[in-house]
Amino acid sequence: LDRDAHYDMRLQVECLHSEASSNFTSAEAPTLTLPPCTFSTSSGSATMFQCANRSLCNESEACCASAGGIIRCPDSAPVMCEDFSCAGGTERCCAADATACAAHGGPLQ
């Protein structure tokens, strides 16, 4: 399934014993699949962070502090780390890969 897309859905509860399985039930309207978490994709810019207010900045992790915090890391460091250990402990760090996030609690899941 594609994320953030509409699908006509049918649902059936399937049991080990097929006689206990339900009939198919159709959704009344197309169902929207969930969009990806914002942190799971980069900002689309080599050096710019995307902030919660949707603005872009390129100074450091601290540049989004007055704009609601970082929601996407730059392409040069696309992995958002778990811990708030950057920008004086107020922001999550952005790293080049999951291994580089090890010192910052690992990659955000």
mmCIF file of C-alpha atoms in Angstrom:
data_model
loop_
_atom_site.group_PDB
_atom_site.id
_atom_site.type_symbol
_atom_site.label_atom_id
_atom_site.label_comp_id
_atom_site.label_asym_id
_atom_site.label_seq_id
_atom_site.Cartn_x
_atom_site.Cartn_y
_atom_site.Cartn_z
ATOM 1 C CA LEU A 1 0.000 0.000 0.000
ATOM 2 C CA ASP A 2 1.128 3.515 -0.693
ATOM 3 C CA ARG A 3 1.217 5.914 2.232
ATOM 4 C CA ASP A 4 -1.222 8.800 2.317
ATOM 5 C CA ALA A 5 -3.429 7.269 -0.398
ATOM 6 C CA HIS A 6 -7.131 6.341 -0.618
ATOM 7 C CA TYR A 7 -8.157 2.690 -1.056
ATOM 8 C CA ASP A 8 -11.467 0.845 -1.223
ATOM 9 C CA MET A 9 -11.164 -1.585 1.678
ATOM 10 C CA ARG A 10 -12.619 -4.949 2.570
ATOM 11 C CA LEU A 11 -12.042 -6.678 5.881
ATOM 12 C CA GLN A 12 -12.356 -10.310 6.913
ATOM 13 C CA VAL A 13 -11.435 -11.942 10.196
ATOM 14 C CA GLU A 14 -9.742 -15.202 9.257
ATOM 15 C CA CYS A 15 -9.505 -17.960 11.848
ATOM 16 C CA LEU A 16 -7.514 -21.194 11.940
ATOM 17 C CA HIS A 17 -10.793 -23.043 11.477
ATOM 18 C CA SER A 18 -12.258 -21.539 8.325
ATOM 19 C CA GLU A 19 -15.853 -22.127 9.451
ATOM 20 C CA ALA A 20 -15.258 -19.561 12.220
ATOM 21 C CA SER A 21 -14.008 -16.870 9.783
ATOM 22 C CA SER A 22 -16.237 -13.879 9.103
ATOM 23 C CA ASN A 23 -17.653 -12.756 5.784
ATOM 24 C CA PHE A 24 -15.991 -9.809 4.059
ATOM 25 C CA THR A 25 -17.193 -6.364 5.126
ATOM 26 C CA SER A 26 -16.585 -3.352 2.868
ATOM 27 C CA ALA A 27 -15.762 0.126 4.125
ATOM 28 C CA GLU A 28 -18.470 2.707 3.431
ATOM 29 C CA ALA A 29 -15.970 5.116 1.883
ATOM 30 C CA PRO A 30 -12.389 4.889 0.604
ATOM 31 C CA THR A 31 -9.936 4.621 3.473
ATOM 32 C CA LEU A 32 -6.912 6.911 3.747
ATOM 33 C CA THR A 33 -3.670 5.176 4.682
ATOM 34 C CA LEU A 34 -1.464 6.955 7.210
ATOM 35 C CA PRO A 35 1.237 9.310 5.979
ATOM 36 C CA PRO A 36 4.806 8.536 7.002
ATOM 37 C CA CYS A 37 6.155 10.119 10.169
ATOM 38 C CA THR A 38 7.771 13.428 9.292
ATOM 39 C CA PHE A 39 11.118 12.405 10.775
ATOM 40 C CA SER A 40 11.303 9.352 8.471
ATOM 41 C CA THR A 41 12.057 11.506 5.418
ATOM 42 C CA SER A 42 14.647 14.239 4.988
ATOM 43 C CA SER A 43 13.912 17.900 4.341
ATOM 44 C CA GLY A 44 14.788 17.521 0.650
ATOM 45 C CA SER A 45 17.691 19.952 0.995
ATOM 46 C CA ALA A 46 21.355 19.041 1.417
ATOM 47 C CA THR A 47 21.908 21.377 4.379
ATOM 48 C CA MET A 48 18.508 22.683 5.560
ATOM 49 C CA PHE A 49 16.547 21.482 8.588
ATOM 50 C CA GLN A 50 12.738 21.636 8.396
ATOM 51 C CA CYS A 51 11.083 23.104 11.473
ATOM 52 C CA ALA A 52 7.634 22.344 12.936
ATOM 53 C CA ASN A 53 6.234 25.573 11.485
ATOM 54 C CA ARG A 54 7.372 24.256 8.046
ATOM 55 C CA SER A 55 10.145 26.853 7.707
ATOM 56 C CA LEU A 56 13.667 25.810 6.684
ATOM 57 C CA CYS A 57 16.929 26.820 8.346
ATOM 58 C CA ASN A 58 20.556 25.796 7.890
ATOM 59 C CA GLU A 59 22.526 26.997 10.884
ATOM 60 C CA SER A 60 22.509 23.949 13.210
ATOM 61 C CA GLU A 61 20.005 21.823 15.131
ATOM 62 C CA ALA A 62 19.374 24.897 17.321
ATOM 63 C CA CYS A 63 18.018 26.969 14.415
ATOM 64 C CA CYS A 64 14.514 25.467 14.741
ATOM 65 C CA ALA A 65 14.195 26.254 18.468
ATOM 66 C CA SER A 66 11.982 29.297 17.912
ATOM 67 C CA ALA A 67 10.021 27.522 15.159
ATOM 68 C CA GLY A 68 8.718 24.540 17.135
ATOM 69 C CA GLY A 69 11.720 22.228 16.803
ATOM 70 C CA ILE A 70 13.111 20.017 14.045
ATOM 71 C CA ILE A 71 10.717 17.729 12.179
ATOM 72 C CA ARG A 72 13.037 16.751 9.287
ATOM 73 C CA CYS A 73 16.817 16.502 9.028
ATOM 74 C CA PRO A 74 18.852 17.662 6.000
ATOM 75 C CA ASP A 75 19.861 15.208 3.248
ATOM 76 C CA SER A 76 23.482 15.382 4.466
ATOM 77 C CA ALA A 77 22.409 13.943 7.848
ATOM 78 C CA PRO A 78 18.987 12.362 7.155
ATOM 79 C CA VAL A 79 18.649 10.140 10.251
ATOM 80 C CA MET A 80 16.961 11.692 13.303
ATOM 81 C CA CYS A 81 18.311 10.322 16.586
ATOM 82 C CA GLU A 82 16.247 9.370 19.660
ATOM 83 C CA ASP A 83 17.796 11.464 22.447
ATOM 84 C CA PHE A 84 17.438 15.212 22.929
ATOM 85 C CA SER A 85 21.211 15.653 23.159
ATOM 86 C CA CYS A 86 21.890 18.402 20.601
ATOM 87 C CA ALA A 87 21.428 22.166 20.746
ATOM 88 C CA GLY A 88 22.163 22.182 24.466
ATOM 89 C CA GLY A 89 19.833 19.237 25.135
ATOM 90 C CA THR A 90 16.784 20.836 23.510
ATOM 91 C CA GLU A 91 16.802 19.075 20.109
ATOM 92 C CA ARG A 92 17.264 15.632 18.654
ATOM 93 C CA CYS A 93 20.473 15.229 16.658
ATOM 94 C CA CYS A 94 20.604 14.521 12.934
ATOM 95 C CA ALA A 95 23.190 12.004 11.721
ATOM 96 C CA ALA A 96 24.533 10.634 8.445
ATOM 97 C CA ASP A 97 23.395 7.079 9.287
ATOM 98 C CA ALA A 98 21.990 4.877 12.066
ATOM 99 C CA THR A 99 25.489 4.009 13.353
ATOM 100 C CA ALA A 100 26.248 7.688 13.885
ATOM 101 C CA CYS A 101 23.119 7.936 16.076
ATOM 102 C CA ALA A 102 24.480 5.359 18.563
ATOM 103 C CA ALA A 103 25.862 8.080 20.847
ATOM 104 C CA HIS A 104 22.455 9.804 20.783
ATOM 105 C CA GLY A 105 20.155 6.914 21.729
ATOM 106 C CA GLY A 106 20.054 5.295 18.285
ATOM 107 C CA PRO A 107 17.795 6.230 15.376
ATOM 108 C CA LEU A 108 14.298 7.510 16.168
ATOM 109 C CA GLN A 109 11.739 4.774 15.496
#
